[in-house]
Tab-separated table of C-alpha atoms in Angstrom:
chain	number	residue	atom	x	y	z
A	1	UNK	CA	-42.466	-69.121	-57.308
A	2	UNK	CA	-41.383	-65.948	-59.428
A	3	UNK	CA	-38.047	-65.241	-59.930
A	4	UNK	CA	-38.237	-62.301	-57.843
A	5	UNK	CA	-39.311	-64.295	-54.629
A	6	UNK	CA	-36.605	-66.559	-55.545
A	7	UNK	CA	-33.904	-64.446	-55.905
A	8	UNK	CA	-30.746	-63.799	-53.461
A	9	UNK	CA	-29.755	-60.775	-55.075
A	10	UNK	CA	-28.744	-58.338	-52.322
A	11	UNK	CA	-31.318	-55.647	-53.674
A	12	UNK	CA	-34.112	-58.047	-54.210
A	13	UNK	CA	-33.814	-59.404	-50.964
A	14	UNK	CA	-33.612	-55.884	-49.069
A	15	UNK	CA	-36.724	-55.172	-51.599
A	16	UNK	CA	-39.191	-58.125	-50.165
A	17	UNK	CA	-38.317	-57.037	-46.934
A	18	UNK	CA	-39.861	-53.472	-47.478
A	19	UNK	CA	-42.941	-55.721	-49.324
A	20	UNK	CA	-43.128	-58.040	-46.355
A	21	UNK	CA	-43.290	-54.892	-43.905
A	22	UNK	CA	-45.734	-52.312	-46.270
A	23	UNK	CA	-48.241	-55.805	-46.114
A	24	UNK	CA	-47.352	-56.223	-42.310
A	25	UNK	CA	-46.822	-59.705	-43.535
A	26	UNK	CA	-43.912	-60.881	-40.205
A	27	UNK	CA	-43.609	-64.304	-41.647
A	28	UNK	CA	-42.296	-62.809	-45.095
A	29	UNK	CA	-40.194	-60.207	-43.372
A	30	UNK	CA	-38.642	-63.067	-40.686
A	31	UNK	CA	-37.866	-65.089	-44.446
A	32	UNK	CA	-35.709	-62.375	-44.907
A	33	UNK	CA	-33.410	-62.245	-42.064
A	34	UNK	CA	-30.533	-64.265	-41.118
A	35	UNK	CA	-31.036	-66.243	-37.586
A	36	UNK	CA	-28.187	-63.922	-36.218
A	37	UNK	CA	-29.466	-60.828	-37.665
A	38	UNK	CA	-27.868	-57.309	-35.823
A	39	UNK	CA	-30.643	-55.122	-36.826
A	40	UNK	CA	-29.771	-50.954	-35.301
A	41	UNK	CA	-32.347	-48.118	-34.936
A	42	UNK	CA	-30.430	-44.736	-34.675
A	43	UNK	CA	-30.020	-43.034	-31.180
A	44	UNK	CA	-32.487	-40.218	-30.848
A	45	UNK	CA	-35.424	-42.700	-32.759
A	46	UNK	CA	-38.169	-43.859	-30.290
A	47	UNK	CA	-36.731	-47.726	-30.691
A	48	UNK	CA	-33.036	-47.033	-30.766
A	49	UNK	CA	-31.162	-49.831	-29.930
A	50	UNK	CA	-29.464	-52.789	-31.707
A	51	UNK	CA	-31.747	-56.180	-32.005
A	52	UNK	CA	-30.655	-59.552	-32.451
A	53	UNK	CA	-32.033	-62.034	-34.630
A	54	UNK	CA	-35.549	-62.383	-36.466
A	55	UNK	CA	-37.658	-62.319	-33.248
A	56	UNK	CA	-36.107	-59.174	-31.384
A	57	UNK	CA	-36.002	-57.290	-34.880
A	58	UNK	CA	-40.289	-58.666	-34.829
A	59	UNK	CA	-41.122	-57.950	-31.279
A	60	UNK	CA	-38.826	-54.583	-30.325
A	61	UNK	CA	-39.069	-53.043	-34.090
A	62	UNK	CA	-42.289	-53.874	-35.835
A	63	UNK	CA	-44.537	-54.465	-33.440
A	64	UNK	CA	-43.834	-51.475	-31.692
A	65	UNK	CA	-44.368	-49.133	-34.595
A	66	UNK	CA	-47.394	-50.778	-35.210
A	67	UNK	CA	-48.843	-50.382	-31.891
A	68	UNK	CA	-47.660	-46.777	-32.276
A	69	UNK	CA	-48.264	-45.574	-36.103
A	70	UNK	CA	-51.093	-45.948	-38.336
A	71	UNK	CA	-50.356	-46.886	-42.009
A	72	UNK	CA	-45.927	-46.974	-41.285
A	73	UNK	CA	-44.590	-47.031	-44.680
A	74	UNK	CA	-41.427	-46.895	-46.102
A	75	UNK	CA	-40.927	-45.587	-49.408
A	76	UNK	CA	-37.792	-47.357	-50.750
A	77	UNK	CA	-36.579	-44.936	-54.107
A	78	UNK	CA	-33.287	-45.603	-54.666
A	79	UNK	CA	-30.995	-48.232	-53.897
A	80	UNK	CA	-27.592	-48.127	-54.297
A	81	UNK	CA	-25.949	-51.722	-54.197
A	82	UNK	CA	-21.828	-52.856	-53.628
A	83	UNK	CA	-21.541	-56.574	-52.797
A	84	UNK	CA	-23.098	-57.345	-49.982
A	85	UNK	CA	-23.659	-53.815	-49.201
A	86	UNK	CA	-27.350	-52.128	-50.475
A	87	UNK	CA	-28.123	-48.659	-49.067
A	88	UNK	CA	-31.683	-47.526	-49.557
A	89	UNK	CA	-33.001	-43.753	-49.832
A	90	UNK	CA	-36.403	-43.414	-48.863
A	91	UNK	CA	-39.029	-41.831	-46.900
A	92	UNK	CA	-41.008	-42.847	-43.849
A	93	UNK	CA	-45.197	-41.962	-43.555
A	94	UNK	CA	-47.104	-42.575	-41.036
A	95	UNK	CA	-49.810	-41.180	-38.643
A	96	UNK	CA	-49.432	-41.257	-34.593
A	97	UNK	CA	-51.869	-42.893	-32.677
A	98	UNK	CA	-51.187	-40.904	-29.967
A	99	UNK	CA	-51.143	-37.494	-30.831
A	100	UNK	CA	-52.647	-37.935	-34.643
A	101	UNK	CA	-49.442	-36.161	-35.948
A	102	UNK	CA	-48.483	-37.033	-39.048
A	103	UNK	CA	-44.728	-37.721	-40.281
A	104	UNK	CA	-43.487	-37.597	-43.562
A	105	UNK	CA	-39.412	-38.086	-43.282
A	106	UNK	CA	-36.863	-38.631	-45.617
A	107	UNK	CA	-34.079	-41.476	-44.490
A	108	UNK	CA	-31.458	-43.972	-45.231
A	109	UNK	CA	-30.976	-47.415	-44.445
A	110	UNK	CA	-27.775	-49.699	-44.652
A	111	UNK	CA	-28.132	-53.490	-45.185
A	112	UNK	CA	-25.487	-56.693	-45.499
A	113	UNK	CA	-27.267	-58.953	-47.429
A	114	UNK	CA	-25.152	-62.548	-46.867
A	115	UNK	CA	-26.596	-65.958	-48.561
A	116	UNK	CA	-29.764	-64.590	-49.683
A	117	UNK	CA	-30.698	-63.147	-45.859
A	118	UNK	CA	-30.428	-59.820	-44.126
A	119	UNK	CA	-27.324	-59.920	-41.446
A	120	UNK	CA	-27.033	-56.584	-40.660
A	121	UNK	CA	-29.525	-53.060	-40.664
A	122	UNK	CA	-28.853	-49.774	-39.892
A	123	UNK	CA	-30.783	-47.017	-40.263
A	124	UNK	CA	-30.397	-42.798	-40.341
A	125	UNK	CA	-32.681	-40.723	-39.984
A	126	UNK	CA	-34.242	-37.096	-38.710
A	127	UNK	CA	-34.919	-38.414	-35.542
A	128	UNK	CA	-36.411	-34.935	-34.059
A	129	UNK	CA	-39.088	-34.763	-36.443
A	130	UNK	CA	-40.188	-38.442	-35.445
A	131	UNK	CA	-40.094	-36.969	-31.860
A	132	UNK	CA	-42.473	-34.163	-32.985
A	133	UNK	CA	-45.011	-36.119	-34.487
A	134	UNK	CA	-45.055	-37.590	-31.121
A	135	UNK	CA	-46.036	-34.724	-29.259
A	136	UNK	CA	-48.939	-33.506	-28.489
A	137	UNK	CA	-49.845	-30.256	-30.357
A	138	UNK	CA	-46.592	-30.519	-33.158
């Protein structure tokens, strides 16, 4: 095991999970949360809502954008870590299946990393141009 995979460093931690989701690897990215994880998409965001531990964050966050987006990345660039705290600038990609609209939008996402596992998630974000990628003819 590397020291990376090992490691409960807030940043690293919030770092695998980004790994674990860009492979669509849901065993890694459950390894990451805490079994009473509060995990909150923004109001306005197609999933908004707040999802409790590692199987609602798996079944009402990434599976959905799966069955909805081709190829959802997020580009993690810059991390900015206090304690527990580690808030992550970065950039979401992805192509709808629906409409074939691509996004490309920046965001920001707030983690409390506790005991080497993800407690709480929030994220910000344009939500309107998610919404327009999901329109027909955006």
């Amino acid at each position: 095991m590397t020291e990376f995979a090992a490691s409960t460093a807030p940043a690293d931690v919030v770092r695998r999970q980004y790994l674990a989701s860009a492979a669509g690897d849901l065993d890694a990215l459950r390894a990451t949360l805490a079994p009473d994880v509060e995990w909150t998409e923004m109001a306005g965001f197609p999933l908004a809502g707040t999802y409790r531990a590692p199987d609602g964050v798996i079944s009402h966050v990434m599976e959905q954008l799966a069955k909805e987006w081709d190829n959802w990345i997020v580009h993690d660039d810059t991390y900015v870590v206090d304690g527990e705290n580690v808030i992550v600038l970065a950039r979401y990609t992805a192509l709808n299946k629906a409409t074939g609209n691509p996004i490309d939008v920046r965001v920001a996402h707030h983690f409390v990393v506790r005991g080497g596992l993800i407690v709480r998630f929030e994220q910000f974000v344009d939500t309107a141009k998610v919404r327009d990628a999901m329109t027909a003819g955006a």
